[in-house]
Short mmCIF file of C-alpha atoms and ligand atoms in Angstrom, two decimals:
data_model
loop_
_atom_site.label_atom_id
_atom_site.label_comp_id
_atom_site.label_asym_id
_atom_site.label_seq_id
_atom_site.Cartn_x
_atom_site.Cartn_y
_atom_site.Cartn_z
CA MET A 8 124.64 116.29 110.23
CA LEU A 9 121.22 117.91 109.98
CA ALA A 10 122.70 121.22 111.11
CA ARG A 11 124.92 121.31 108.01
CA LEU A 12 121.88 120.94 105.79
CA ALA A 13 119.28 123.07 107.55
CA GLY A 14 120.80 125.10 110.37
CA ASP A 15 119.53 124.67 113.96
CA VAL A 16 117.97 121.32 114.72
CA PRO A 17 114.35 121.97 115.75
CA GLU A 18 112.84 120.66 118.98
CA PRO A 19 111.79 117.03 118.59
CA ARG A 20 108.26 116.68 117.17
CA SER A 21 107.79 120.34 116.29
CA ALA A 22 107.64 121.57 112.74
CA ALA A 23 110.18 124.25 111.87
CA LEU A 24 110.64 126.23 108.67
CA ARG A 25 114.26 126.12 107.51
CA THR A 26 116.36 127.11 104.55
CA ILE A 27 117.94 123.99 103.16
CA ARG A 28 121.46 124.49 101.84
CA HIS A 29 123.89 122.26 100.01
CA PRO A 30 126.64 121.44 102.55
CA ALA A 31 129.32 121.48 99.85
CA THR A 32 128.54 124.89 98.36
CA GLY A 33 126.31 126.57 100.92
CA GLN A 34 123.90 127.30 98.09
CA GLU A 35 120.21 127.55 98.97
CA ILE A 36 118.28 124.54 97.59
CA ASP A 37 114.78 125.17 98.94
CA ARG A 38 112.88 126.29 102.00
CA GLY A 39 110.91 123.58 103.75
CA ILE A 40 109.64 122.06 106.95
CA ILE A 41 111.92 119.98 109.13
CA LEU A 42 110.53 117.44 111.57
CA PHE A 43 112.86 115.73 113.99
CA PHE A 44 111.90 112.58 115.89
CA ALA A 45 114.46 111.65 118.52
CA GLY A 46 114.93 107.94 119.13
CA PRO A 47 113.58 105.84 120.71
CA SER A 48 110.29 107.73 120.24
CA SER A 49 110.24 107.34 116.48
CA PHE A 50 108.86 104.81 114.03
CA THR A 51 112.14 102.93 113.70
CA GLY A 52 113.32 103.65 117.23
CA GLU A 53 116.30 105.58 115.84
CA ASP A 54 116.67 109.34 115.28
CA VAL A 55 114.53 110.22 112.27
CA VAL A 56 114.34 113.47 110.30
CA GLU A 57 111.57 114.26 107.84
CA ILE A 58 112.12 117.03 105.31
CA LEU A 59 109.06 118.47 103.57
CA LEU A 60 110.07 120.09 100.28
CA HIS A 61 108.56 121.58 97.19
CA GLY A 62 108.33 118.29 95.34
CA GLY A 63 109.93 119.27 92.03
CA ARG A 64 112.31 116.84 90.47
CA ALA A 65 115.35 119.15 90.62
CA VAL A 66 114.66 120.08 94.25
CA VAL A 67 114.46 116.45 95.29
CA ALA A 68 117.54 115.50 93.24
CA SER A 69 119.55 118.33 94.77
CA VAL A 70 118.54 117.45 98.35
CA LEU A 71 119.39 113.78 97.73
CA ASP A 72 122.75 114.89 96.38
CA ALA A 73 123.29 117.09 99.46
CA LEU A 74 122.37 114.15 101.73
CA SER A 75 124.76 111.82 99.93
CA THR A 76 127.64 114.17 100.85
CA LEU A 77 126.58 113.67 104.49
CA GLN A 78 127.06 109.88 104.32
CA CYS A 79 123.36 109.21 103.84
CA ARG A 80 122.00 106.74 101.34
CA LEU A 81 118.58 105.78 100.02
CA ALA A 82 116.73 103.23 102.13
CA GLU A 83 116.40 99.69 100.79
CA PRO A 84 112.83 98.54 100.13
CA GLY A 85 111.19 97.86 103.48
CA GLU A 86 114.21 99.10 105.41
CA PHE A 87 112.29 101.40 107.75
CA ALA A 88 109.88 98.62 108.71
CA ARG A 89 112.79 96.24 109.06
CA ARG A 90 114.63 98.58 111.42
CA ALA A 91 111.42 99.14 113.37
CA PHE A 92 111.11 95.36 113.71
CA GLU A 93 114.74 94.91 114.69
CA ASN A 94 114.41 97.63 117.30
CA GLY A 95 111.34 95.98 118.77
CA LYS A 96 108.92 98.73 117.68
CA ILE A 97 106.69 96.41 115.67
CA ASP A 98 106.39 92.66 115.25
CA LEU A 99 106.34 90.75 111.97
CA THR A 100 102.55 90.76 111.65
CA GLU A 101 102.51 94.55 112.03
CA ALA A 102 105.25 94.88 109.41
CA GLU A 103 103.17 92.67 107.10
CA GLY A 104 100.12 94.80 107.90
CA ILE A 105 101.99 97.93 106.81
CA ALA A 106 102.96 96.25 103.52
CA ASP A 107 99.33 95.19 103.00
CA LEU A 108 98.11 98.70 103.77
CA ILE A 109 100.39 100.11 101.10
CA ASP A 110 99.17 97.47 98.63
CA ALA A 111 95.47 97.77 99.61
CA GLU A 112 93.40 98.45 96.50
CA THR A 113 89.95 98.39 98.04
CA GLU A 114 88.25 99.68 101.16
CA ALA A 115 87.76 96.25 102.77
CA GLN A 116 91.44 95.42 102.25
CA ARG A 117 92.39 98.73 103.84
CA VAL A 118 90.23 98.01 106.89
CA GLN A 119 91.84 94.61 107.39
CA ALA A 120 95.39 95.87 106.82
CA VAL A 121 95.13 98.87 109.12
CA ALA A 122 93.89 96.63 111.93
CA GLN A 123 96.81 94.26 111.42
CA ALA A 124 99.31 97.14 111.21
CA GLY A 125 97.80 98.41 114.45
CA GLY A 126 98.63 95.14 116.19
CA VAL A 127 95.43 93.03 116.40
CA LEU A 128 97.28 89.89 115.35
CA HIS A 129 100.35 90.81 117.38
CA ARG A 130 98.23 91.04 120.54
CA LEU A 131 96.31 87.86 119.76
CA TYR A 132 99.33 85.66 118.99
CA ASP A 133 101.46 87.15 121.77
CA GLY A 134 98.61 86.49 124.20
CA TRP A 135 98.46 82.88 123.04
CA ARG A 136 102.21 82.53 123.39
CA ASN A 137 101.90 83.80 126.96
CA ASP A 138 99.27 81.17 127.64
CA VAL A 139 101.66 78.48 126.41
CA LEU A 140 104.42 79.86 128.63
CA ASP A 141 102.01 79.81 131.60
CA ALA A 142 101.14 76.20 130.86
CA MET A 143 104.86 75.40 130.61
CA ALA A 144 105.55 76.99 133.98
CA LEU A 145 102.68 75.06 135.58
CA THR A 146 103.88 71.82 134.02
CA GLU A 147 107.38 72.44 135.38
CA ALA A 148 105.89 73.18 138.79
CA ALA A 149 103.97 69.91 138.69
CA ILE A 150 107.23 68.07 138.08
CA ASP A 151 109.15 70.02 140.77
CA PHE A 152 106.48 69.43 143.39
CA SER A 153 105.80 65.84 142.47
CA ASP A 154 106.33 64.78 146.10
CA GLU A 155 103.51 67.11 147.17
CA ALA A 156 100.64 65.41 145.43
CA ASP A 157 97.99 68.16 145.90
CA VAL A 158 100.15 70.96 144.60
CA ALA A 159 101.33 68.90 141.64
CA ALA A 160 97.81 67.74 140.74
CA ASP A 161 96.46 71.27 140.95
CA ALA A 162 99.23 72.76 138.77
CA SER A 163 98.84 69.96 136.27
CA ALA A 164 95.06 70.42 136.05
CA ARG A 165 95.45 74.17 135.50
CA ALA A 166 98.03 73.58 132.76
CA ARG A 167 95.67 71.20 131.03
CA GLU A 168 92.81 73.67 131.20
CA ILE A 169 94.91 76.36 129.57
CA VAL A 170 96.10 74.07 126.77
CA VAL A 171 92.61 72.72 126.03
CA ALA A 172 91.15 76.24 125.79
CA LEU A 173 94.04 77.41 123.65
CA ALA A 174 93.90 74.46 121.25
CA ASP A 175 90.19 75.17 120.74
CA ALA A 176 90.80 78.89 120.20
CA VAL A 177 93.50 78.18 117.61
CA ALA A 178 91.27 75.63 115.86
CA ALA A 179 88.38 78.13 115.70
CA HIS A 180 90.70 80.81 114.36
CA LEU A 181 91.96 78.42 111.66
CA LYS A 182 88.43 77.42 110.64
CA ASP A 183 87.50 80.75 109.10
CA GLY A 184 86.87 79.78 105.48
CA ARG A 185 90.15 81.58 104.63
CA ARG A 186 88.26 84.89 104.71
CA GLY A 187 91.26 87.02 105.64
CA GLU A 188 93.47 85.41 103.05
CA ILE A 189 90.84 85.74 100.30
CA LEU A 190 90.25 89.37 101.21
CA ARG A 191 93.97 89.99 101.00
CA ASP A 192 94.38 88.18 97.65
CA GLY A 193 91.01 88.88 96.04
CA PHE A 194 87.70 87.01 95.61
CA ARG A 195 88.11 84.86 92.51
CA VAL A 196 85.36 84.82 89.90
CA VAL A 197 85.76 82.68 86.81
CA LEU A 198 83.79 83.11 83.61
CA ALA A 199 83.34 79.71 82.05
CA GLY A 200 81.12 78.21 79.40
CA ALA A 201 81.04 77.06 75.80
CA PRO A 202 82.82 79.07 73.08
CA ASN A 203 81.02 82.11 71.70
CA VAL A 204 78.48 82.49 74.49
CA GLY A 205 79.98 85.91 75.29
CA LYS A 206 82.41 85.32 78.18
CA SER A 207 85.05 87.73 76.88
CA SER A 208 82.38 90.32 76.10
CA LEU A 209 81.07 89.98 79.65
CA LEU A 210 84.54 90.43 81.09
CA ASN A 211 84.95 93.59 79.06
CA ALA A 212 81.55 94.83 80.15
CA LEU A 213 82.38 94.12 83.80
CA ALA A 214 85.79 95.74 83.52
CA ARG A 215 84.33 98.63 81.50
CA ARG A 216 87.34 98.39 79.27
CA ASP A 217 88.64 96.13 76.55
CA ALA A 218 90.69 93.72 78.64
CA ALA A 219 89.99 90.60 76.61
CA ILE A 220 89.83 89.89 72.91
CA VAL A 221 86.28 89.70 71.67
CA SER A 222 85.73 87.94 68.40
CA SER A 223 83.00 86.00 66.68
CA GLU A 224 85.41 83.21 65.77
CA ALA A 225 85.18 80.33 68.26
CA GLY A 226 88.29 79.53 70.29
CA THR A 227 89.85 83.02 70.30
CA THR A 228 90.44 83.21 74.03
CA ARG A 229 93.14 80.61 74.42
CA ASP A 230 94.79 81.77 77.56
CA VAL A 231 93.31 83.00 80.80
CA ILE A 232 92.85 86.75 81.13
CA GLU A 233 92.33 88.42 84.50
CA VAL A 234 91.05 91.78 85.59
CA ARG A 235 91.08 93.04 89.15
CA LEU A 236 87.98 94.94 90.10
CA ASP A 237 86.86 96.90 93.12
CA LEU A 238 83.23 95.86 93.64
CA GLU A 239 81.66 97.89 96.46
CA GLY A 240 84.97 97.90 98.33
CA PHE A 241 85.80 94.23 97.80
CA PRO A 242 88.69 93.04 95.66
CA VAL A 243 87.34 90.76 92.93
CA ILE A 244 89.50 89.06 90.33
CA VAL A 245 87.51 88.05 87.26
CA SER A 246 89.14 85.59 84.87
CA ASP A 247 88.03 84.95 81.35
CA THR A 248 88.76 81.47 80.13
CA ALA A 249 88.77 79.55 76.90
CA GLY A 250 85.45 77.94 76.02
CA ILE A 251 84.97 74.51 77.51
CA ARG A 252 84.24 72.03 74.75
CA GLU A 253 85.48 68.74 73.39
CA ALA A 254 87.09 69.53 70.06
CA GLY A 255 89.85 71.95 69.06
CA GLY A 256 93.59 72.02 68.46
CA ASP A 257 96.35 71.57 71.01
CA ILE A 258 96.55 75.20 72.10
CA GLU A 259 92.83 75.35 72.59
CA ARG A 260 92.85 72.11 74.55
CA GLU A 261 95.47 73.61 76.85
CA GLY A 262 93.25 76.67 77.25
CA ILE A 263 90.33 74.44 78.19
CA ARG A 264 92.45 72.57 80.72
CA ARG A 265 93.40 75.88 82.31
CA ALA A 266 89.75 76.96 82.37
CA ILE A 267 88.77 73.90 84.40
CA GLU A 268 91.75 74.41 86.68
CA ARG A 269 90.83 78.04 87.23
CA GLY A 270 87.28 77.02 87.96
CA ARG A 271 88.49 74.67 90.65
CA GLU A 272 90.41 77.47 92.40
CA ALA A 273 87.52 79.90 92.07
CA ASP A 274 85.30 81.27 94.81
CA LEU A 275 82.52 81.79 92.27
CA VAL A 276 81.97 80.37 88.79
CA LEU A 277 79.77 82.23 86.35
CA TRP A 278 78.60 79.58 83.90
CA VAL A 279 77.74 81.60 80.82
CA ARG A 280 75.24 80.43 78.23
CA ASP A 281 73.94 81.91 75.03
CA ALA A 282 70.27 82.57 75.81
CA THR A 283 69.41 81.85 72.18
CA GLY A 284 71.39 78.61 72.09
CA ALA A 285 71.42 75.26 73.83
CA ALA A 286 71.02 75.04 77.62
CA ASP A 287 74.26 73.15 78.20
CA GLU A 288 75.18 71.53 81.49
CA VAL A 289 77.87 72.73 83.87
CA PRO A 290 80.68 70.13 83.58
CA ARG A 291 80.94 67.76 86.50
CA GLU A 292 84.55 68.80 87.33
CA LEU A 293 83.34 72.32 87.90
CA ARG A 294 80.21 71.37 89.84
CA GLU A 295 82.30 69.24 92.17
CA ALA A 296 84.96 71.91 92.69
CA GLY A 297 83.05 73.50 95.56
CA ALA A 298 82.80 77.07 94.27
CA ALA A 299 79.41 78.79 94.17
CA ILE A 300 77.93 78.67 90.66
CA ILE A 301 75.62 81.17 89.00
CA LEU A 302 74.14 80.49 85.57
CA VAL A 303 74.37 83.57 83.40
CA GLU A 304 72.11 83.63 80.36
CA ASN A 305 73.81 86.13 78.06
CA LYS A 306 72.59 87.82 74.86
CA VAL A 307 69.08 88.41 76.19
CA ASP A 308 68.92 91.35 73.76
CA LEU A 309 68.42 88.70 71.04
CA VAL A 310 65.59 86.91 72.82
CA ALA A 311 62.09 87.95 71.87
CA GLY A 312 59.36 87.10 74.38
CA GLU A 313 59.69 84.48 77.12
CA MET A 314 63.07 83.99 78.79
CA ARG A 315 64.26 80.48 79.45
CA ALA A 316 63.74 79.62 83.11
CA GLY A 317 66.69 78.71 85.32
CA ALA A 318 67.37 75.00 85.16
CA GLU A 319 68.46 72.56 87.88
CA GLY A 320 67.35 74.91 90.64
CA ALA A 321 70.59 76.86 90.15
CA GLU A 322 70.58 80.62 90.53
CA THR A 323 70.13 82.15 87.06
CA LEU A 324 70.67 85.72 85.94
CA HIS A 325 69.74 87.13 82.54
CA VAL A 326 72.12 89.66 81.02
CA SER A 327 73.35 91.19 77.83
CA ALA A 328 77.00 92.08 77.50
CA ALA A 329 76.05 93.99 74.37
CA SER A 330 73.22 96.16 75.68
CA GLY A 331 74.28 96.18 79.34
CA ALA A 332 70.93 94.79 80.47
CA GLY A 333 71.15 92.94 83.80
CA LEU A 334 74.82 93.77 84.35
CA GLY A 335 74.10 95.96 87.38
CA GLY A 336 72.27 93.03 88.98
CA LEU A 337 75.14 90.68 88.19
CA VAL A 338 77.71 93.04 89.72
CA ALA A 339 75.54 93.51 92.83
CA ARG A 340 75.18 89.75 93.21
CA ILE A 341 78.95 89.15 92.89
CA ALA A 342 79.63 91.91 95.43
CA MET A 343 77.07 90.40 97.82
CA LEU A 344 78.69 86.96 97.63
CA ALA A 345 82.13 88.52 98.13
CA ARG A 346 80.82 90.43 101.14
CA GLU A 347 79.34 87.29 102.72
CA ARG A 348 82.58 85.45 102.20
CA ILE A 349 85.22 88.03 103.12
CA ALA A 350 83.80 91.15 104.78
CA PRO A 351 86.01 92.09 107.72
CA ASN A 352 84.29 91.70 111.07
CA ASP A 353 85.41 92.58 114.56
CA SER A 354 87.39 89.45 115.30
CA PRO A 355 90.99 89.30 114.10
CA VAL A 356 91.44 87.05 111.08
CA LEU A 357 94.27 85.07 109.61
CA THR A 358 95.64 86.85 106.60
CA GLN A 359 98.56 84.84 105.34
CA ALA A 360 99.49 81.27 104.50
CA ARG A 361 102.64 81.77 106.59
CA HIS A 362 100.52 82.35 109.69
CA ARG A 363 98.21 79.46 108.83
CA GLU A 364 101.08 76.99 108.59
CA ALA A 365 102.54 78.08 111.92
CA LEU A 366 99.14 77.96 113.61
CA GLU A 367 98.41 74.49 112.25
CA ASP A 368 101.77 73.46 113.63
CA CYS A 369 100.93 75.09 116.96
CA GLU A 370 97.57 73.34 117.21
CA ARG A 371 99.17 69.99 116.38
CA CYS A 372 101.75 70.48 119.14
CA LEU A 373 99.04 71.40 121.65
CA ARG A 374 97.01 68.28 120.76
CA ASP A 375 100.17 66.15 120.95
CA HIS A 376 100.84 67.62 124.36
CA LEU A 377 97.36 66.71 125.57
CA GLY A 378 97.80 63.14 124.36
CA GLN A 379 101.26 62.87 125.84
CA ARG A 380 101.08 64.60 129.19
CA LEU A 381 100.13 61.59 131.29
CA LEU A 382 102.52 59.30 129.42
CA ASP A 383 105.78 61.18 129.22
CA ALA A 384 106.27 64.50 131.00
CA GLU A 385 109.46 65.32 129.09
CA LEU A 386 107.92 64.83 125.65
CA ALA A 387 104.81 66.70 126.75
CA ALA A 388 106.94 69.66 127.85
CA GLU A 389 108.74 69.60 124.50
CA ASP A 390 105.35 69.78 122.71
CA LEU A 391 104.61 73.01 124.55
CA ARG A 392 107.99 74.44 123.66
CA ARG A 393 107.28 73.64 120.01
CA ALA A 394 103.84 75.25 120.24
CA SER A 395 105.35 78.42 121.67
CA ARG A 396 108.03 78.47 118.98
CA ALA A 397 105.38 78.13 116.28
CA LEU A 398 103.60 81.21 117.62
CA GLY A 399 106.92 83.03 117.99
CA ARG A 400 107.64 82.35 114.31
CA ILE A 401 104.55 84.34 113.33
CA THR A 402 105.34 87.43 115.37
CA GLY A 403 109.11 87.15 115.02
CA ALA A 404 109.51 87.00 118.78
CA VAL A 405 112.73 85.14 119.25
CA ASP A 406 112.66 82.29 121.66
CA PRO A 407 115.93 82.70 123.67
CA GLU A 408 116.22 78.97 124.09
CA GLU A 409 116.00 78.52 120.37
CA VAL A 410 118.74 81.09 119.73
CA LEU A 411 120.99 79.65 122.40
CA GLY A 412 120.32 76.20 121.02
CA ARG A 413 121.30 77.34 117.57
CA ILE A 414 124.52 78.94 118.79
CA PHE A 415 125.61 76.15 121.06
CA SER A 416 124.65 73.24 118.86
CA ARG A 417 127.60 74.28 116.68
CA PHE A 418 130.04 73.77 119.55
CA CYS A 419 131.62 70.40 120.14
CA ILE A 420 130.03 68.31 122.85
CA GLY A 421 131.60 69.04 126.21
CA LYS A 422 133.06 72.43 125.23
N1 LIG B 15 73.80 90.28 70.59
C1 LIG B 15 74.73 89.98 71.48
N2 LIG B 15 75.92 89.51 71.07
C2 LIG B 15 76.85 89.22 71.99
C3 LIG B 15 76.59 89.43 73.37
N3 LIG B 15 77.70 89.06 74.06
C4 LIG B 15 78.61 88.64 73.13
N4 LIG B 15 78.09 88.74 71.89
C5 LIG B 15 78.74 88.36 70.64
O1 LIG B 15 79.01 86.96 70.67
C6 LIG B 15 80.26 86.68 70.01
C7 LIG B 15 81.18 85.91 70.93
O2 LIG B 15 81.54 86.71 72.02
P1 LIG B 15 82.82 86.43 72.90
O3 LIG B 15 82.76 87.39 74.02
O4 LIG B 15 84.06 86.40 72.08
O5 LIG B 15 82.47 84.97 73.40
P2 LIG B 15 83.38 83.91 74.21
O6 LIG B 15 83.90 82.95 73.22
O7 LIG B 15 82.45 83.24 75.16
O8 LIG B 15 84.45 84.68 74.91
C8 LIG B 15 80.82 88.02 69.56
O9 LIG B 15 80.48 88.26 68.25
C9 LIG B 15 80.11 89.02 70.48
O10 LIG B 15 79.99 90.29 69.89
C10 LIG B 15 75.32 89.94 73.77
O11 LIG B 15 75.00 90.16 74.96
N5 LIG B 15 74.42 90.21 72.79
MG1 LIG B 16 86.47 84.49 74.78
#
């Protein structure tokens, strides 16, 4: 097929300059580099050809047309990764890592994604699955050798040791403050405070563009507006909210409800005040939400003389969205908090809710097993099978028993 497009097929993995011709007409389309990767030593495991062209629109269109006459079609989204997965070249976590790498907007996200694409989670979860299989084998051995008390007791003790260590490792991995997930999704900062204190102006100043409506009429920001920022390599999502206050019409009340909701989901709340106005309190719902809170006294350009001191022992920063005073310090502080919370470190981290659910399931099964093993050997063995399946769900490793079970459960009993 390739020969009809570009003459001799080059040696695998060596670049060759070729004239590319339309198979239907023989007309020269372009001259470019052909790279041939023979399966199974390719990304997907199949034969793969890469054609490097002059990237003009007509050149690309003509080559695509030429390829379509050779029974080729455009790949579906994710099809290469999918084929690589189906051919056992990568597992699901690596496929997800590739997707994250493509979507990475900041340096810290890139670091995390490239590690996952390179298999850190694959190795970790596969290793754990192996441990479960070892414990299963030992448990079986303990049952098989139940008439030889020493052997059985020894196998059983070793199985227990493995499961205890594994349950603790999974628990520690789960208890990570969701750092990997937050890094993947973005560190959430919410601007909240009374109307007119300058929240929308601050968002614009932080985003260095006019992302939110700024107006001197109270209650203008009725919905929630978000900007995604790259602060020193960390993904930070700043949301501007409607002013929190008692009065207002229905739409504004809805905006206020959303502001409190946002604040509850935030990693950091910036409670903005007008430095020339009243020192209002942070509402209890927000204080109790668990996010870090920084008081931001805005409009310091209007304050002559002494600045109001930070109240309630809370961290207070003085800024002016209008003049830009203090904004550098605010940005540095947000970036520092994001770094503390989500900076990648050397140990592999959970990155997706899908993994978290399966790992919680796995830990539960391991704990059930430990509670069950002296009571009912059959149920205890089933707990281990479930734990191994939970881990297999993350990596996409198919448990043969599960597949066989699925196929044969559709047969009639006795057939
Ligand atoms: N002098 C001064 N005015 C500001 C500052 N920040 C905002 N404003 C003004 O305060 C008013 C309300 O700002 P806005 O951002 O809409 O407040 P929001 O209701 O909290 O979103 C507007 O007239 C802004 O121009 C500031 O740092 N200094
Ligand atoms: Mg506003």
